[in-house]
PDB file of N, CA, C and O in Angstrom:
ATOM      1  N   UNK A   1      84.452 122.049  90.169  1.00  0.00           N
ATOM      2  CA  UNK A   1      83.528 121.824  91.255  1.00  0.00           C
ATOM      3  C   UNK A   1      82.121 122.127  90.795  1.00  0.00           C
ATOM      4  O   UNK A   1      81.821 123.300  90.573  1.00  0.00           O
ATOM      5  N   UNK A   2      81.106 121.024  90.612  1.00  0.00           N
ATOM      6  CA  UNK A   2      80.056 121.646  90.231  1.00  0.00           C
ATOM      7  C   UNK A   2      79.005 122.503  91.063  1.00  0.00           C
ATOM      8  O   UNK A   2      78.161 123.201  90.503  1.00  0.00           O
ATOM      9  N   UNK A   3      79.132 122.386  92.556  1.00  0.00           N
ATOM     10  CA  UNK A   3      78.897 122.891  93.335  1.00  0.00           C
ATOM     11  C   UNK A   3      79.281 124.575  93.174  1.00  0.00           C
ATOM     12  O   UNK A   3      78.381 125.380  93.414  1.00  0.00           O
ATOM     13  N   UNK A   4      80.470 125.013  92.813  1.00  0.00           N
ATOM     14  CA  UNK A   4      80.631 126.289  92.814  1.00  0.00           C
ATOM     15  C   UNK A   4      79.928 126.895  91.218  1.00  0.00           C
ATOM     16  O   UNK A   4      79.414 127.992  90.998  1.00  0.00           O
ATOM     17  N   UNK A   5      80.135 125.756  90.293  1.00  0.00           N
ATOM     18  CA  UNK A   5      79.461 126.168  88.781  1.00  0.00           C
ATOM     19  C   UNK A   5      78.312 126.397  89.061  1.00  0.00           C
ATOM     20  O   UNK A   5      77.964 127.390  88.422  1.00  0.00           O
ATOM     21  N   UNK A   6      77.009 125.784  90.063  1.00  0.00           N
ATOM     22  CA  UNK A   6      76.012 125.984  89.692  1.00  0.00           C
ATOM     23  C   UNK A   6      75.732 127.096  91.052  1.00  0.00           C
ATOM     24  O   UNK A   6      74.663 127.693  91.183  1.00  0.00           O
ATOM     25  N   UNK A   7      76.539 127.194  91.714  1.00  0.00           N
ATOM     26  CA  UNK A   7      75.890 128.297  92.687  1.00  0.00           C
ATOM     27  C   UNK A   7      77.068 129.191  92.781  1.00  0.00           C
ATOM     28  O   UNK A   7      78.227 128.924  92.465  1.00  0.00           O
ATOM     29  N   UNK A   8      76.455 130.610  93.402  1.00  0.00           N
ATOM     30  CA  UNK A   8      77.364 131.325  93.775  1.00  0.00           C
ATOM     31  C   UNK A   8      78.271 131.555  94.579  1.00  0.00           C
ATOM     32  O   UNK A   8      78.408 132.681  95.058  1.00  0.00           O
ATOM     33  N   UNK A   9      79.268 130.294  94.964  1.00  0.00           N
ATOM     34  CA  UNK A   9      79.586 130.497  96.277  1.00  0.00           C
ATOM     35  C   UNK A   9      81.276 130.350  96.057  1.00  0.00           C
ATOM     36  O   UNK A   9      81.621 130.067  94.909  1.00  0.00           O
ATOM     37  N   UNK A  10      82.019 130.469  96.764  1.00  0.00           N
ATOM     38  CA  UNK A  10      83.255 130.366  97.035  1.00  0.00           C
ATOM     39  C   UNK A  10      84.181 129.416  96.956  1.00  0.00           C
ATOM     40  O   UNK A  10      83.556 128.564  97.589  1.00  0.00           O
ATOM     41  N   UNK A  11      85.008 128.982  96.726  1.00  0.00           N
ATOM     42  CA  UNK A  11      85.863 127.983  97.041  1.00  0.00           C
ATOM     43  C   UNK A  11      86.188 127.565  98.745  1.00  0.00           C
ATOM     44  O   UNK A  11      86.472 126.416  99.083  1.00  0.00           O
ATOM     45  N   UNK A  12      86.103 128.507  99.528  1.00  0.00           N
ATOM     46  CA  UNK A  12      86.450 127.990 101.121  1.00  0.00           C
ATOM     47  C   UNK A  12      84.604 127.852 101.275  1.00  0.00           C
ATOM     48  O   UNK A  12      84.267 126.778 101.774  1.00  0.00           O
ATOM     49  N   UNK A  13      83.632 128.641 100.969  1.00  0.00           N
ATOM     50  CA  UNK A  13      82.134 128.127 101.300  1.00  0.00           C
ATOM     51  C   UNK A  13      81.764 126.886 100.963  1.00  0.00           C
ATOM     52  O   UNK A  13      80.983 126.197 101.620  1.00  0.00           O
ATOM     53  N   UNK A  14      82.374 126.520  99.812  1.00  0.00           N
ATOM     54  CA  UNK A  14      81.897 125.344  99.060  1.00  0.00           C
ATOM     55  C   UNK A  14      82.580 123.964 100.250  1.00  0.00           C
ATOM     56  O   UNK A  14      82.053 123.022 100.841  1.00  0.00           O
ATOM     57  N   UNK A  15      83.819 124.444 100.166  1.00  0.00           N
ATOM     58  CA  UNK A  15      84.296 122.948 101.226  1.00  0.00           C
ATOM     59  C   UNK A  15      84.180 123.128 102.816  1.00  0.00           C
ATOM     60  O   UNK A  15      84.642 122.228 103.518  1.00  0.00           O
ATOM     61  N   UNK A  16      83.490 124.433 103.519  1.00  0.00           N
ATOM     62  CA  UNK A  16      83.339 123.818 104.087  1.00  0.00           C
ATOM     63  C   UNK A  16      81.951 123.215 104.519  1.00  0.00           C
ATOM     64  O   UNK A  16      81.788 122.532 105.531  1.00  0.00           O
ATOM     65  N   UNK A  17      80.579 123.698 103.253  1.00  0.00           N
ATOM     66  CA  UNK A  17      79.507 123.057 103.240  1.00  0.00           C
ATOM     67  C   UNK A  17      79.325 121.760 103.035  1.00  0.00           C
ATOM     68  O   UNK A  17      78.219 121.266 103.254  1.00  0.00           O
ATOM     69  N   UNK A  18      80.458 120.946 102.548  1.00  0.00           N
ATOM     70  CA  UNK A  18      80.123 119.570 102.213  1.00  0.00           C
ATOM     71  C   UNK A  18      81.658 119.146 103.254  1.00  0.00           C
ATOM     72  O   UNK A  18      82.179 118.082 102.919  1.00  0.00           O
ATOM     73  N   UNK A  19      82.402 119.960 104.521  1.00  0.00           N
ATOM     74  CA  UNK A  19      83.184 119.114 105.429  1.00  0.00           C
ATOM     75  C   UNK A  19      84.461 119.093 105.102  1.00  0.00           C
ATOM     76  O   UNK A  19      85.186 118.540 105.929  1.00  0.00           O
ATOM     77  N   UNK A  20      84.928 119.488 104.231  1.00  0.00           N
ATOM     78  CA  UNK A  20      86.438 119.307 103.782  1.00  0.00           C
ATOM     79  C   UNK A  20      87.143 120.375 103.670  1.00  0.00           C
ATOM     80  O   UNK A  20      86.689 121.334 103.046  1.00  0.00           O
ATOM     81  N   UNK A  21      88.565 120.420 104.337  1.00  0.00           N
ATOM     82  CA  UNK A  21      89.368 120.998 104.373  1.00  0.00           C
ATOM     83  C   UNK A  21      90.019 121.327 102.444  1.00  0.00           C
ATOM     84  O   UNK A  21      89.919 120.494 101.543  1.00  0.00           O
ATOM     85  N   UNK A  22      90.631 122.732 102.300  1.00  0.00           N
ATOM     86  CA  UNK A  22      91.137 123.295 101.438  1.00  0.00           C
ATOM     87  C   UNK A  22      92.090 122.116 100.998  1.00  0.00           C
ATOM     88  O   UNK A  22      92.008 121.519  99.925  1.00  0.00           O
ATOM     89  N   UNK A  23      93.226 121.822 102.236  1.00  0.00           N
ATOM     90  CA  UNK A  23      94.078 120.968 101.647  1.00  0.00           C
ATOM     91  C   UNK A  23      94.126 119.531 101.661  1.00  0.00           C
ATOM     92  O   UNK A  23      95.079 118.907 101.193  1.00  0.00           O
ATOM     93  N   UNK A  24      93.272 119.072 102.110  1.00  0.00           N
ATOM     94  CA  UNK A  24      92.447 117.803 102.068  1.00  0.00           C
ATOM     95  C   UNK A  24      91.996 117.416 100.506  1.00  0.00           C
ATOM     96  O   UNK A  24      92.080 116.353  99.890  1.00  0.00           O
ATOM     97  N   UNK A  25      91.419 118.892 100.080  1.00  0.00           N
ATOM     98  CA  UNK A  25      90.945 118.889  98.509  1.00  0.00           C
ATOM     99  C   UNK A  25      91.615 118.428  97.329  1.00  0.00           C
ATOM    100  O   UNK A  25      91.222 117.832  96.326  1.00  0.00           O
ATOM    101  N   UNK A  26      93.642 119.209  98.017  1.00  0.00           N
ATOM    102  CA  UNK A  26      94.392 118.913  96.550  1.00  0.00           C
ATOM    103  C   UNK A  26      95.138 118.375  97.122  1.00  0.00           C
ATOM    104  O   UNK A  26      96.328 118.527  96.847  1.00  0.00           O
ATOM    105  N   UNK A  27      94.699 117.466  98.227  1.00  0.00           N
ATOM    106  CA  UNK A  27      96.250 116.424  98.773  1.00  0.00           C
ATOM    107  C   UNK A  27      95.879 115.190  97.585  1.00  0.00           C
ATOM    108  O   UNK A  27      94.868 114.525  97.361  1.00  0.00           O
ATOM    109  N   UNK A  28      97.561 115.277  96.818  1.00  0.00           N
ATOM    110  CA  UNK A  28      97.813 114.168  96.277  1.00  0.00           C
ATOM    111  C   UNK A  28      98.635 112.788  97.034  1.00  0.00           C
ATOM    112  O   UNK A  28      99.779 113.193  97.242  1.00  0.00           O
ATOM    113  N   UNK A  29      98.536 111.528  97.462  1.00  0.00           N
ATOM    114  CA  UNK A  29      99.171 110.754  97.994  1.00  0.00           C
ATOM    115  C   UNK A  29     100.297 110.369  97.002  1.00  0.00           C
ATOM    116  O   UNK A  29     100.313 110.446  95.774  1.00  0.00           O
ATOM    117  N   UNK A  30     101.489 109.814  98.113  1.00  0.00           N
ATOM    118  CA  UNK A  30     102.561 109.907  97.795  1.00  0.00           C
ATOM    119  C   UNK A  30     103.178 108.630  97.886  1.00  0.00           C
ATOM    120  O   UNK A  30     103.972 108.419  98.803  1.00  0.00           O
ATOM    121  N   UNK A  31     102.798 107.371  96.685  1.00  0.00           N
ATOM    122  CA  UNK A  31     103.008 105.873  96.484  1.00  0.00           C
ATOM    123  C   UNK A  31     104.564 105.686  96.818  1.00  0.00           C
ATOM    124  O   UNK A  31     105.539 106.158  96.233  1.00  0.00           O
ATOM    125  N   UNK A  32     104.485 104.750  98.074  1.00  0.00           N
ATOM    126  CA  UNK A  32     106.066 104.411  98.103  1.00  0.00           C
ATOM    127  C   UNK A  32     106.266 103.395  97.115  1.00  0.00           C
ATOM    128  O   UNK A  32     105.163 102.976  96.766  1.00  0.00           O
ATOM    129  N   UNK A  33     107.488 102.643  96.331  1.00  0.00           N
ATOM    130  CA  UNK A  33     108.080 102.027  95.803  1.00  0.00           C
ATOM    131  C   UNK A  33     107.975 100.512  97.137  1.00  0.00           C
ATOM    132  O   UNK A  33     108.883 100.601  97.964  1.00  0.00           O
ATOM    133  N   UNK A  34     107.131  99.416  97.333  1.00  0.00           N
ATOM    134  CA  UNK A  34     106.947  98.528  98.266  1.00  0.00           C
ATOM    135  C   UNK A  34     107.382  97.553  97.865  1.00  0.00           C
ATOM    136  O   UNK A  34     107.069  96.573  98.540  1.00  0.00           O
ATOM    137  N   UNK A  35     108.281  97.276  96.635  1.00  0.00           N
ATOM    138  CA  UNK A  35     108.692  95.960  95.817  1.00  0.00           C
ATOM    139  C   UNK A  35     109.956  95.338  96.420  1.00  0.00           C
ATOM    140  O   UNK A  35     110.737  94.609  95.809  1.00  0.00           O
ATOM    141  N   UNK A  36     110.058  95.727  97.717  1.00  0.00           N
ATOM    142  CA  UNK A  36     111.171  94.781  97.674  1.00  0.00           C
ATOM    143  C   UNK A  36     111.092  94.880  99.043  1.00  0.00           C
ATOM    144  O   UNK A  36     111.930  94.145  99.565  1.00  0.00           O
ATOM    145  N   UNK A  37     110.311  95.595  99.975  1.00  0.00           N
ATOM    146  CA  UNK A  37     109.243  94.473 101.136  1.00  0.00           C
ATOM    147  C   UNK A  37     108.813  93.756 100.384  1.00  0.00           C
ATOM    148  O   UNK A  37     109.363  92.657 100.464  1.00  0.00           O
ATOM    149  N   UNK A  38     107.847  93.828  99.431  1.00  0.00           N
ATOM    150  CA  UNK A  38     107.146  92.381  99.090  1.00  0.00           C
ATOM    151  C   UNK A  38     107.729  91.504  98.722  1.00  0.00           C
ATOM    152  O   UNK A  38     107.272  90.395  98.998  1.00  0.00           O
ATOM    153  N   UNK A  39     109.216  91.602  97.800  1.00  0.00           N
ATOM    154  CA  UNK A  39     109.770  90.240  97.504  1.00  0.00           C
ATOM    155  C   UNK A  39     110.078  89.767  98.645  1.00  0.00           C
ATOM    156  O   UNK A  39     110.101  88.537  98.608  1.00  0.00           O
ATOM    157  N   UNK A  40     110.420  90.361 100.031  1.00  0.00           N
ATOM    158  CA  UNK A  40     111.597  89.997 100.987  1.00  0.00           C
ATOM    159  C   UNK A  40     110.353  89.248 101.956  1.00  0.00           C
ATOM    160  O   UNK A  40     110.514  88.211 102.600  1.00  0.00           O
ATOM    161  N   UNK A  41     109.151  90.010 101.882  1.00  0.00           N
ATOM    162  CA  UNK A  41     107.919  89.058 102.875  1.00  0.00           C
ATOM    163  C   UNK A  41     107.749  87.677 102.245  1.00  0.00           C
ATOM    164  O   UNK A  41     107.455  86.683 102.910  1.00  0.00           O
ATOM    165  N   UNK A  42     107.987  87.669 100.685  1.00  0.00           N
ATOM    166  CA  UNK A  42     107.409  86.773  99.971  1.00  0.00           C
ATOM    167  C   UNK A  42     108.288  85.123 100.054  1.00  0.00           C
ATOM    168  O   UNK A  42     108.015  83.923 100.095  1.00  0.00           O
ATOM    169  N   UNK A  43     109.721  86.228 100.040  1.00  0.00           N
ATOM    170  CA  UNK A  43     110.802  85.383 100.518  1.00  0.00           C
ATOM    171  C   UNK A  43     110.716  84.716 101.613  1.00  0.00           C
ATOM    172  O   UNK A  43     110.751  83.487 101.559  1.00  0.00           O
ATOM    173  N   UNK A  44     110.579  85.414 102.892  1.00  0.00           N
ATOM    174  CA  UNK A  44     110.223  84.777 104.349  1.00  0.00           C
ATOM    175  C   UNK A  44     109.355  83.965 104.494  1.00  0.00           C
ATOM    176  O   UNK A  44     109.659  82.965 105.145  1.00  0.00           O
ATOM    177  N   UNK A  45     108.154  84.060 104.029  1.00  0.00           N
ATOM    178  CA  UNK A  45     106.698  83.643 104.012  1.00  0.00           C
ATOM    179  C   UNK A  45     107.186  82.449 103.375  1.00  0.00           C
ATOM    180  O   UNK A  45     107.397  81.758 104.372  1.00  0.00           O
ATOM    181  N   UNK A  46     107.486  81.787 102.456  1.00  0.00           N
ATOM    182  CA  UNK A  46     107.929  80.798 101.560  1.00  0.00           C
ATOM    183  C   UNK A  46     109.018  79.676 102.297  1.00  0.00           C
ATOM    184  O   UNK A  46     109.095  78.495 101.956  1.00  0.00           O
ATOM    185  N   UNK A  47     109.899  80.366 103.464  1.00  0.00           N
ATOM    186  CA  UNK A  47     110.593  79.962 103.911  1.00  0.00           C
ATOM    187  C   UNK A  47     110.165  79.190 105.069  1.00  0.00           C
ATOM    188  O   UNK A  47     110.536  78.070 105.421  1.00  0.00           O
ATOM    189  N   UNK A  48     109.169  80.121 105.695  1.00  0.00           N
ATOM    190  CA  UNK A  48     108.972  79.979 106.955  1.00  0.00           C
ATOM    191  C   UNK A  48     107.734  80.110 107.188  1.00  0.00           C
ATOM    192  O   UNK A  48     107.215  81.111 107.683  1.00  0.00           O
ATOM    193  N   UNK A  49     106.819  78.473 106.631  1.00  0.00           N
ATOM    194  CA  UNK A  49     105.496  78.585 106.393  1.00  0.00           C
ATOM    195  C   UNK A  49     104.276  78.910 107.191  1.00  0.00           C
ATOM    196  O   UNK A  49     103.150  79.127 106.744  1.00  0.00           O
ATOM    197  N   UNK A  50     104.691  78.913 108.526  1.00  0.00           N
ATOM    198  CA  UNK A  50     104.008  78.893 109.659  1.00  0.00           C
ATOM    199  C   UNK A  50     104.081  80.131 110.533  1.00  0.00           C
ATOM    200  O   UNK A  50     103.355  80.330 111.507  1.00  0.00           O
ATOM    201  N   UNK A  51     105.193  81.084 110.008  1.00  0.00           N
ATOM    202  CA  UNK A  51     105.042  82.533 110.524  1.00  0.00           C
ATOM    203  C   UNK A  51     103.785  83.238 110.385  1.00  0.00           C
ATOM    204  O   UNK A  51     102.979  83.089 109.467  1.00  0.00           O
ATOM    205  N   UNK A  52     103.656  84.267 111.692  1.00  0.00           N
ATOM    206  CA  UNK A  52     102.636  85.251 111.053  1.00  0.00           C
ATOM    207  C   UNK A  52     103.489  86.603 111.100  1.00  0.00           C
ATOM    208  O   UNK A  52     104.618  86.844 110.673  1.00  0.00           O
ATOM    209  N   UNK A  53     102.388  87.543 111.884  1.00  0.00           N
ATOM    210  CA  UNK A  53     103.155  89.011 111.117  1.00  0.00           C
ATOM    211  C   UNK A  53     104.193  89.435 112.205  1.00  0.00           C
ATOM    212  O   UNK A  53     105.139  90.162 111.900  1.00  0.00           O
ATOM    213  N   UNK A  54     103.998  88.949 113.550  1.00  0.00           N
ATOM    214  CA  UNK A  54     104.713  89.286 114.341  1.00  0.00           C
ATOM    215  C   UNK A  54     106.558  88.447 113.978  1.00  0.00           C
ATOM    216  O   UNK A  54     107.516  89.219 113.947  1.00  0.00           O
ATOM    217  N   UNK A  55     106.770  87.110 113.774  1.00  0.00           N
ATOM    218  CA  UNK A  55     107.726  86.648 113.358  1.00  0.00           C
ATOM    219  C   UNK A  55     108.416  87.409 112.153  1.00  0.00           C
ATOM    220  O   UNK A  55     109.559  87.794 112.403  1.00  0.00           O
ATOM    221  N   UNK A  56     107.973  87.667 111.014  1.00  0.00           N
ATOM    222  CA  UNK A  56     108.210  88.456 110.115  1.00  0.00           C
ATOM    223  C   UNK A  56     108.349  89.519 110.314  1.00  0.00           C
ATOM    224  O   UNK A  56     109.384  89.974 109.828  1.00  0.00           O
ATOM    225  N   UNK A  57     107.402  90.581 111.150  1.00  0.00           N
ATOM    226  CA  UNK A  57     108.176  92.130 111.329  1.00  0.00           C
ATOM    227  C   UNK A  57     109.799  91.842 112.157  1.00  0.00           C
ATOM    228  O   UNK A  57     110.863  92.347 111.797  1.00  0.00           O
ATOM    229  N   UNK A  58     109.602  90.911 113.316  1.00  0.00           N
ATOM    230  CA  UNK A  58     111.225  90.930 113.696  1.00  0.00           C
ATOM    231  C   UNK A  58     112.041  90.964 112.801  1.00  0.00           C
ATOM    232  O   UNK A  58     112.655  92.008 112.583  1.00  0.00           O
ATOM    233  N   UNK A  59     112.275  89.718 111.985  1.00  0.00           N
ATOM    234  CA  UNK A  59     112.476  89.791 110.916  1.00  0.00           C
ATOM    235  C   UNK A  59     113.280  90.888 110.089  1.00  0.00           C
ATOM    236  O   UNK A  59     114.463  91.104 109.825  1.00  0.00           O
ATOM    237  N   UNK A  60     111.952  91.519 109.791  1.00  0.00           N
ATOM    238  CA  UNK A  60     112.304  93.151 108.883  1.00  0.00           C
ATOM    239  C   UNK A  60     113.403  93.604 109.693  1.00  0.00           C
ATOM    240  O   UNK A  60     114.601  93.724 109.436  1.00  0.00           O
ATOM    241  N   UNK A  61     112.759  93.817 110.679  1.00  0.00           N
ATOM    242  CA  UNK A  61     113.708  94.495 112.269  1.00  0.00           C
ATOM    243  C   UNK A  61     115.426  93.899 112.235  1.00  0.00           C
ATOM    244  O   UNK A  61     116.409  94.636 112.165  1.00  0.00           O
ATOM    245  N   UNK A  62     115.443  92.863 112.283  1.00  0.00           N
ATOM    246  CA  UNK A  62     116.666  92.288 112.361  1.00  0.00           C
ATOM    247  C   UNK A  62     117.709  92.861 111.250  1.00  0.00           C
ATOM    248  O   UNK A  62     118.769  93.470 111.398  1.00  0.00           O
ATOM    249  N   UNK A  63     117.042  92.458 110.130  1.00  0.00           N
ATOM    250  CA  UNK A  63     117.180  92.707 108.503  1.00  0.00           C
ATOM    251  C   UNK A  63     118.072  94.416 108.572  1.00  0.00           C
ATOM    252  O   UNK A  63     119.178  94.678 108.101  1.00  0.00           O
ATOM    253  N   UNK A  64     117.104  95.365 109.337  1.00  0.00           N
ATOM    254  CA  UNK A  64     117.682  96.706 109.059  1.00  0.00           C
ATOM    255  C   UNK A  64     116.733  97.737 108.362  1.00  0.00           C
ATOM    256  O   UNK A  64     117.025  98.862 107.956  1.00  0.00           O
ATOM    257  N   UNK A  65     115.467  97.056 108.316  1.00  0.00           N
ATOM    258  CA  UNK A  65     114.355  97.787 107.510  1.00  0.00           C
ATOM    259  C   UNK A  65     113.670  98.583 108.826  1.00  0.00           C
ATOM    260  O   UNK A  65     114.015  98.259 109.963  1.00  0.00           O
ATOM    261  N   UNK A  66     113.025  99.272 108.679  1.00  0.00           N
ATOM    262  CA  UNK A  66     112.317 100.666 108.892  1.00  0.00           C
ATOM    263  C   UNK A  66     110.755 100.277 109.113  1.00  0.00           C
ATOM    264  O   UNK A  66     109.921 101.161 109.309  1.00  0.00           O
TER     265      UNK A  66
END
């Protein structure tokens, strides 16, 4: 943090002078695996050229997806 290198201040002073939460700081996101919604949209979409998202989430829905 160069903020704490160049001044004397804290780790909880430092975030919350610039707004951010502690664990906001070291939240890492957590990439789902989406490859096979996308083949299965890609599949539908291909099939069924004139769908939009509402036809296709049923779809998913029907399918058994989440």
């Amino acid at each position: 943090m160069l903020l704490q290198e160049s001044h004397s201040v804290t780790f909880a002073m430092s975030c919350a002078i610039v707004g951010l939460s502690g664990c906001a700081y070291f939240y890492l996101s957590k990439l789902l695996d989406n490859s096979v919604i996308i083949s299965l949209l890609n599949a539908i979409t291909v099939r069924h050229l004139r769908w939009g998202f509402p036809n296709c989430f049923n779809r998913f829905r029907k399918l058994g997806y989440q």
